[in-house]
Short mmCIF file of C-alpha atoms in Angstrom, two decimals:
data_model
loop_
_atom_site.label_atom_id
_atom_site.label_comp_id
_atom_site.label_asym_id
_atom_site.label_seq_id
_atom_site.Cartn_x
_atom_site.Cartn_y
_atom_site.Cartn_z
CA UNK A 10 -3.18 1.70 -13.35
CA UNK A 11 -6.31 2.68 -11.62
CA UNK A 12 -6.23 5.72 -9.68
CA UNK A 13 -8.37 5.45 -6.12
CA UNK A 14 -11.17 8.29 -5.59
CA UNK A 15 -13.26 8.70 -2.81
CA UNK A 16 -16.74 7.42 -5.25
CA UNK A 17 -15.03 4.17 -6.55
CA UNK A 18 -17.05 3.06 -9.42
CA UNK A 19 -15.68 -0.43 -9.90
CA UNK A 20 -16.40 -3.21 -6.78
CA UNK A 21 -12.77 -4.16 -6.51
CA UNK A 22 -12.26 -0.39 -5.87
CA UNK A 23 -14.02 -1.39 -2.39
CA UNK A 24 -13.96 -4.46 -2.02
CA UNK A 25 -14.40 -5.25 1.76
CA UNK A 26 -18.12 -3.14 0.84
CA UNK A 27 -18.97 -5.39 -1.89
CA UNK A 28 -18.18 -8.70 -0.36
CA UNK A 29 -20.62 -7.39 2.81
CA UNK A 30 -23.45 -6.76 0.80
CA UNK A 31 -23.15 -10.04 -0.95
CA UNK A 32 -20.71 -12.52 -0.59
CA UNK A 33 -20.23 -12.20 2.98
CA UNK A 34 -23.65 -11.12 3.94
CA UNK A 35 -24.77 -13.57 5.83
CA UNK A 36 -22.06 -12.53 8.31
CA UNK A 37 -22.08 -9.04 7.84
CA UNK A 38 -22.61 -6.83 10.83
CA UNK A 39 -23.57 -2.99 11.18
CA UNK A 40 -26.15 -1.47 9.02
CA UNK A 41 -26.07 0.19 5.78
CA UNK A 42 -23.91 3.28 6.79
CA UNK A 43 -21.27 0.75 7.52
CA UNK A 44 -20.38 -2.98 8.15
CA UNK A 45 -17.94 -5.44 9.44
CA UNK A 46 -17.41 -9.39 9.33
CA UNK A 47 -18.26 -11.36 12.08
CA UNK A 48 -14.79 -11.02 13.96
CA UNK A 49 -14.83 -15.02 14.20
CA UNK A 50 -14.33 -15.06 10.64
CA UNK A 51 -12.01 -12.30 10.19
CA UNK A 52 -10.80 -8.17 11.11
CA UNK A 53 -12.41 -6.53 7.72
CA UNK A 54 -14.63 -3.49 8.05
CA UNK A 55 -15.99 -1.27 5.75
CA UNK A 56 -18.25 2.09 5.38
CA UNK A 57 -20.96 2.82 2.68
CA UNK A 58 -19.66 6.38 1.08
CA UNK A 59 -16.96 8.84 2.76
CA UNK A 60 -19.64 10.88 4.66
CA UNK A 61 -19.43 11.80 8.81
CA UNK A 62 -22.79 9.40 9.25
CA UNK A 63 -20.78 6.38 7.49
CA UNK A 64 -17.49 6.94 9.02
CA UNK A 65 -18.75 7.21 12.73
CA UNK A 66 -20.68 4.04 11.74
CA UNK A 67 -17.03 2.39 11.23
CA UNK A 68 -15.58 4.01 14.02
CA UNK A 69 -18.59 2.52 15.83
CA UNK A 70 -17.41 -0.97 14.61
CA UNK A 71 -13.96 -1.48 16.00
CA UNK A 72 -13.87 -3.18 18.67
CA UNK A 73 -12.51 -2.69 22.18
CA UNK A 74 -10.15 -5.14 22.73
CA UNK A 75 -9.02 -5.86 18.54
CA UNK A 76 -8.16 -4.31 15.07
CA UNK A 77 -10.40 -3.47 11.98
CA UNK A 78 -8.96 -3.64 8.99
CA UNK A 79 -9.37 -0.87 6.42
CA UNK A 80 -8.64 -1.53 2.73
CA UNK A 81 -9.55 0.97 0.03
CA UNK A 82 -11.26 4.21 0.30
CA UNK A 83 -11.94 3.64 4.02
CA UNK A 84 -8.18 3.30 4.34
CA UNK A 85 -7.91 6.97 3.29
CA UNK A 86 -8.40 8.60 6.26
CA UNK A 87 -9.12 6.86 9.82
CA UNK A 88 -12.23 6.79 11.30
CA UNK A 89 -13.00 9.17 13.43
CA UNK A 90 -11.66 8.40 17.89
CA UNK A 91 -9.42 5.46 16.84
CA UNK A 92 -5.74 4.61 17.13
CA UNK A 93 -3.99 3.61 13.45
CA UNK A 94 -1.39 0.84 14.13
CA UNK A 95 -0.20 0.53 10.87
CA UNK A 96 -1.26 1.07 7.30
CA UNK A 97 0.06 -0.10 3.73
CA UNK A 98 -0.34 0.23 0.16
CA UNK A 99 -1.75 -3.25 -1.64
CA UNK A 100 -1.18 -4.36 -5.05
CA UNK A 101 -4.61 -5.40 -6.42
CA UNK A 102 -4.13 -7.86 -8.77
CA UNK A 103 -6.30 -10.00 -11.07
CA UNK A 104 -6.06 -12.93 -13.27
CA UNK A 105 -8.62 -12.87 -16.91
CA UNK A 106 -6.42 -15.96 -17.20
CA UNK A 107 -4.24 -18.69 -15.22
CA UNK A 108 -0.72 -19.34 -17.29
CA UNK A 109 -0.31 -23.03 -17.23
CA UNK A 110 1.91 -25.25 -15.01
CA UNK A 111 5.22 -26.76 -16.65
CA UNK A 112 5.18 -29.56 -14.53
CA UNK A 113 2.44 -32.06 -12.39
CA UNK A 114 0.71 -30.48 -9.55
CA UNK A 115 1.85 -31.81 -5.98
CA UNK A 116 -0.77 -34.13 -4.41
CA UNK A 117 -3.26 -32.16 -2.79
CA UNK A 118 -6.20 -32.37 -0.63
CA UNK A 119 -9.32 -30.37 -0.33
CA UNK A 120 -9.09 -29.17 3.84
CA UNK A 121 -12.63 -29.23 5.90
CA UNK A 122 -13.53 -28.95 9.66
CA UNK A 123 -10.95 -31.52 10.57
CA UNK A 124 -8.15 -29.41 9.55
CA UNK A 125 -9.01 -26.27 11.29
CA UNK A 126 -6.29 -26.91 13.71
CA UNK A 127 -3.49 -27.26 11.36
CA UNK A 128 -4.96 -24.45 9.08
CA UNK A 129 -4.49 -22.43 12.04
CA UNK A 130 -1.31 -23.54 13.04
CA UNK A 131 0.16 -22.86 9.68
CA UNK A 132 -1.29 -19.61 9.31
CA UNK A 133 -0.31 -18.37 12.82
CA UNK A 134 3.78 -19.66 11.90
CA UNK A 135 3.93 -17.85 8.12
CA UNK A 136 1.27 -15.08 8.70
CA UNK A 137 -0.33 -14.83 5.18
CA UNK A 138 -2.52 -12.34 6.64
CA UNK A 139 -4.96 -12.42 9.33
CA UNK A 140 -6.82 -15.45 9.52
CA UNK A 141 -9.36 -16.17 12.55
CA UNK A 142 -10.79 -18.93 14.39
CA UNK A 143 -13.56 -19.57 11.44
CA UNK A 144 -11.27 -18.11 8.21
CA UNK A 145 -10.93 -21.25 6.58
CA UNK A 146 -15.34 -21.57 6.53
CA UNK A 147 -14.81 -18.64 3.87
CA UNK A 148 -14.53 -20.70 0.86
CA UNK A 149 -12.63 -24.01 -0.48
CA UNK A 150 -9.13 -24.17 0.79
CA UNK A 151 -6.86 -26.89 -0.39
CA UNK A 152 -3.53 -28.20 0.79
CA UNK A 153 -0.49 -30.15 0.57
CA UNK A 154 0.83 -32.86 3.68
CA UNK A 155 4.07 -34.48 4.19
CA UNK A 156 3.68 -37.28 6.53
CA UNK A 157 0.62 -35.81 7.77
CA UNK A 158 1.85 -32.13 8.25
CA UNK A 159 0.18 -29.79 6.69
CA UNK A 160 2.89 -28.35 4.75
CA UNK A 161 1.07 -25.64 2.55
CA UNK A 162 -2.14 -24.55 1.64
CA UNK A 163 -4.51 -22.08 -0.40
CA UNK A 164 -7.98 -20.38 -0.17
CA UNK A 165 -10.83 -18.11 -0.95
CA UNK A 166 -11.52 -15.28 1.28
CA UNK A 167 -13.46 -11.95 -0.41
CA UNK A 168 -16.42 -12.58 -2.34
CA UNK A 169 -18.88 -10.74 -4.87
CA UNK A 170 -20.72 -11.18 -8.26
CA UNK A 171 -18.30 -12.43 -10.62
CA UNK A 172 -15.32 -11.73 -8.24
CA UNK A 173 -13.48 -14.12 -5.48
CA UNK A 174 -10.01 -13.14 -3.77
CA UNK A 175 -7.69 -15.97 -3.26
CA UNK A 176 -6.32 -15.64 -0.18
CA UNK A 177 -4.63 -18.12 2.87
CA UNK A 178 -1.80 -18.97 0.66
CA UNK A 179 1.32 -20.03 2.21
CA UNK A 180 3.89 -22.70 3.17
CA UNK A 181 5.74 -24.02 6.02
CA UNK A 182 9.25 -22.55 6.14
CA UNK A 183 10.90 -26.01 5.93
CA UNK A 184 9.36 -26.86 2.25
CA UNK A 185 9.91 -23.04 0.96
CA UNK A 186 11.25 -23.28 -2.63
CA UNK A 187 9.52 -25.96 -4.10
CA UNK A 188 6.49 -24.07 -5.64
CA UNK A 189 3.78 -25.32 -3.44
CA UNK A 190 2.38 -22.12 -3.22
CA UNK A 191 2.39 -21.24 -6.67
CA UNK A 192 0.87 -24.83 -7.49
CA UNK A 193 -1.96 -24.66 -5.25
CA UNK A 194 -3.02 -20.89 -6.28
CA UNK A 195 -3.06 -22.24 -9.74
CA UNK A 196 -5.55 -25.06 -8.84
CA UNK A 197 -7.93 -22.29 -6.86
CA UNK A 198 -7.95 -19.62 -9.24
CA UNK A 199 -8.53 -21.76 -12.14
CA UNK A 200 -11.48 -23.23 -10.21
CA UNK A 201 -13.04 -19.88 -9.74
CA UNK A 202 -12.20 -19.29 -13.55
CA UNK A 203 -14.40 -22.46 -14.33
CA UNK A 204 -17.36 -21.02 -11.87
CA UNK A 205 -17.26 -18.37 -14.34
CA UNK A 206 -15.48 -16.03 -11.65
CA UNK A 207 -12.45 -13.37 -12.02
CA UNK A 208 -9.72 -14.35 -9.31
CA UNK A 209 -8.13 -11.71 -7.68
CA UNK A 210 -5.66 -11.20 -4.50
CA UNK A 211 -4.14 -8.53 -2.64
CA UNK A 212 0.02 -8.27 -1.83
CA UNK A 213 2.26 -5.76 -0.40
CA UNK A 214 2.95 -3.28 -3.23
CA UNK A 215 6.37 -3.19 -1.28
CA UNK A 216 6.92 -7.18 -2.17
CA UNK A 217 8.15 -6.98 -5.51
CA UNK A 218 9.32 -10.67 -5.28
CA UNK A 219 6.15 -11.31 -4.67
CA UNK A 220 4.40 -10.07 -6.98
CA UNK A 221 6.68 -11.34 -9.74
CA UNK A 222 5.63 -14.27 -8.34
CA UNK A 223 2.14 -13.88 -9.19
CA UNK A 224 2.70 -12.49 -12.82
CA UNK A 225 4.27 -15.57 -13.68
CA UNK A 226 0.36 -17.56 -12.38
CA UNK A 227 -1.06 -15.01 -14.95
CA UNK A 228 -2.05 -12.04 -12.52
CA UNK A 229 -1.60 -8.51 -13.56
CA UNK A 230 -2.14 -5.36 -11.43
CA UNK A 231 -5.33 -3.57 -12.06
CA UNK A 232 -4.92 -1.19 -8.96
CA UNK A 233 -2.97 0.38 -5.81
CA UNK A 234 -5.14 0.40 -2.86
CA UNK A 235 -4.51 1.87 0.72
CA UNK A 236 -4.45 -0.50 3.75
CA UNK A 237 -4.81 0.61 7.13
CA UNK A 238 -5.54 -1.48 10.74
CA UNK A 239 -7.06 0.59 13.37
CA UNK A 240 -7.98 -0.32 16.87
CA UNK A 241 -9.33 1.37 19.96
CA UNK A 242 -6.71 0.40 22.26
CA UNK A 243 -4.23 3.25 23.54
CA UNK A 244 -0.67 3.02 22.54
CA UNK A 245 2.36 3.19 25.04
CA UNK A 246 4.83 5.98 24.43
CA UNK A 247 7.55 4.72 21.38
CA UNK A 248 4.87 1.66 20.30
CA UNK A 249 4.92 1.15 16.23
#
């Protein structure tokens, strides 16, 4: 397994860099010591190299009232004058290949503008990770409805060159257990496969369910990479 250095040499090694600088450009903000995503769109921040220019550049970038979210050599160490509320180690994981289904895909839809409010919802009830007001404008997101719930869905979030994360994925807690999830990250990350891209995705090394999970879709772990979300805001006494 890849071991992290400060000078990754890979883009995945720093990946919230390399989807700023191309990807995720267009929304980028900051300069070239150090940039973040338009907060409408999501918490992800990242600095150029590990020097004291770069780093007060991302300490520069969190805002007043929210959280930045660190992941990879950023994650190492917090910038400098800010509060860490909690950090992580991620399982990087990738997929060369997507291990077919043994049974017919659920019915699915592809989600636009007119399901930002259930997109929402759903993400707010099962948490997938953090997904703002403008999340789902990222990439293609599908889902699955019951009766005109939106029940579960999948998405794209980081991009690069040759590279997309898949990323929104969950379902709602009443139709856990049918492989919904696993179905519809199939259908993405062969998608990006076809667009000549390598999926990848990001889980809790803790989650060993998990990521079990998403061995069986065909993803294998290419690296361990530090998490950390850091805010301005001053903690009461005892907060975690």
């Amino acid at each position: 397994m890849l071991q992290l250095s400060n000078s990754p040499s890979h883009p995945l090694d720093h990946p919230v860099w390399h989807s700023l600088a191309s990807g995720w450009s267009a929304l980028a903000q900051g300069n070239d010591r150090a940039r973040r995503i338009d907060p409408l769109y999501g918490p992800f921040g990242a600095a150029a190299d590990d020097s004291a220019d770069s780093r007060a550049a991302l300490a520069a970038l969190v805002p007043d009232d929210g959280e930045l979210w660190l992941v990879g050599p950023d994650a190492l160490i917090p910038p400098p004058g800010v509060t860490v509320l909690r950090s992580a180690t991620l399982a990087q994981m990738v997929a060369p290949s997507i291990t077919p289904a043994t049974s017919a895909p659920p019915t699915w839809v592809k989600l636009d503008e007119r399901d930002t409010a259930d997109m929402r919802a759903l993400a707010l009830l099962t948490r997938p990770g953090p997904f703002a007001p403008l999340t789902h404008r990222l990439g293609r997101f599908i889902g699955v409805r019951d009766n005109g719930q939106l029940i579960a869905m999948a998405g794209e979030r980081m991009a690069m060159p040759g590279f997309t994360e898949v990323s929104g994925v969950c379902t709602h807690p009443d139709w856990r257990g049918r492989g919904l999830a696993g179905a519809l990250m199939r259908i993405v990350a062969q998608a990006m496969l076809d667009r000549g891209e390598t999926p990848f995705l990001h889980a809790y090394a803790a989650h060993d369910r998990t990521i079990a999970l998403y061995r069986t879709l065909g993803f294998e772990v290419r690296a361990e990479l530090p998490m950390m979300v850091v805010t301005r805001r001053r903690l009461a006494m005892g907060s975690n």
